[in-house]
Amino acid sequence: MAGKRIVFTGGSGKAGRHAVAHLQAKGHKILNVDLKPLDLPGVNTLFADLTKSGQAFNALTSHFGFDGYELGHTPVAPDAVVHFAAIPRVLIEPDDATFAANVASTYNVIEAAMKLGVRKVIVASSETTYGVCFAEGDKDFHSFPLEEDYDIDPMDSYGLSKLCNEKTARAFAMRYGADIYALRIGNVIEPHEYGMFAEFQRKPMMRKRNAWSYVDARDLGEIVHLCLEKDGLGFQVFNAVNDGITVETPTREFLAKYCPDTPITRPLGKFEGPLSNRKAREVLGFKEAHDWRRYVGQK
Ligand SMILES: NC(=O)c1ccc[n+]([C@@H]2O[C@H](COP(=O)([O-])OP(=O)(O)OC[C@H]3O[C@@H](n4cnc5c(N)ncnc54)[C@H](O)[C@@H]3O)[C@@H](O)[C@H]2O)c1
């Protein structure tokens, strides 16, 4: 498949820098749009504040680099947009600022993409929409596994911003007949972070808020790549997580012990993550490359 021209927002961040590198390795040409630099040869960063609509439109109609000036025509809109830029959790900025920035930037990026004729946008949603991650106190999930048809009910400003962003994506996909896929990204784990899984075994309840799930940053890049390859699905939500539960105990046994009152709505794979990626596997053909068990115990 020929490489696409992709505007990637938030590519300087924790998740984005791995995804950008993965997409570049797949042959795509990337323009990173962020407030901060990215040190990746071959990828230019345009500094833009995406909470400003004008800057979002401009970013999507920019040359990707100086070589663009050799083409002899003004820049055209990209083939696709991947929108990861955000304030990525609560407690970084005040609640109202988090909500306003995430909702405005996502609206601006999707609107600009649609009005410029882009028909494929991938946006970062979040596991926090399932309502437990940043809940006050010990809230239970409604049922397991967590899948895309769950009645998401966050009570925090960040999770709420992501819920709103999914609705924005759906509205624009409907209005423009476009493909906009929202990824409910799990807790992102970079290659150097697998050391923390030992503690996940010792203190399993510390991972309830993440539904005992995670996504390897490189596997997340692969999910984005697969979303770029797949067309014609309209608005979609995909859980973007790895396959397995983050403990050694089989899922059914683990949930019976730690969440005895939470219903289980279908048969589960032996070690299937309670936040399930079944849809990404079945619809996108996702195959994880970075099962946490490969790395735990390594220095
Ligand atoms: N890290 C996780 O575990 C996790 C889990 C679920 C969802 N997510 C989502 O995935 C995406 C990436 O998360 P991350 O962990 O890489 O976050 P990050 O903070 O490391 O990266 C986000 C990037 O967005 C940029 N940004 C923020 N506001 C901007 C603006 N107004 N204009 C332009 N750029 C702006 C930042 O400079 C930063 O480089 C976010 O949308 C986040 O909400 C992350």
PDB file of C-alpha atoms in Angstrom, residues 193-207 246-247 292 296:
ATOM      1  CA  GLU A 193       8.069   0.923  31.484  1.00  0.00           C
ATOM      2  CA  TYR A 194       7.544  -2.836  31.742  1.00  0.00           C
ATOM      3  CA  GLY A 195       9.339  -2.895  35.094  1.00  0.00           C
ATOM      4  CA  MET A 196       6.144  -1.691  36.746  1.00  0.00           C
ATOM      5  CA  PHE A 197       4.274  -4.891  35.851  1.00  0.00           C
ATOM      6  CA  ALA A 198       5.856  -6.720  38.786  1.00  0.00           C
ATOM      7  CA  GLU A 199       3.996  -4.414  41.138  1.00  0.00           C
ATOM      8  CA  PHE A 200       0.777  -4.967  39.175  1.00  0.00           C
ATOM      9  CA  GLN A 201       1.067  -8.650  40.242  1.00  0.00           C
ATOM     10  CA  ARG A 202       1.713  -7.874  43.893  1.00  0.00           C
ATOM     11  CA  LYS A 203      -1.044  -5.252  44.181  1.00  0.00           C
ATOM     12  CA  PRO A 204      -3.720  -6.206  41.641  1.00  0.00           C
ATOM     13  CA  MET A 205      -6.291  -3.678  42.853  1.00  0.00           C
ATOM     14  CA  MET A 206      -4.021  -0.785  41.895  1.00  0.00           C
ATOM     15  CA  ARG A 207      -4.967  -1.582  38.275  1.00  0.00           C
ATOM     16  CA  THR A 246      -2.143  -7.598  33.285  1.00  0.00           C
ATOM     17  CA  VAL A 247      -2.023 -10.346  35.925  1.00  0.00           C
ATOM     18  CA  TRP A 292       3.738  -7.753  28.479  1.00  0.00           C
ATOM     19  CA  VAL A 296       8.569  -8.799  32.567  1.00  0.00           C
TER      20      VAL A 296
END
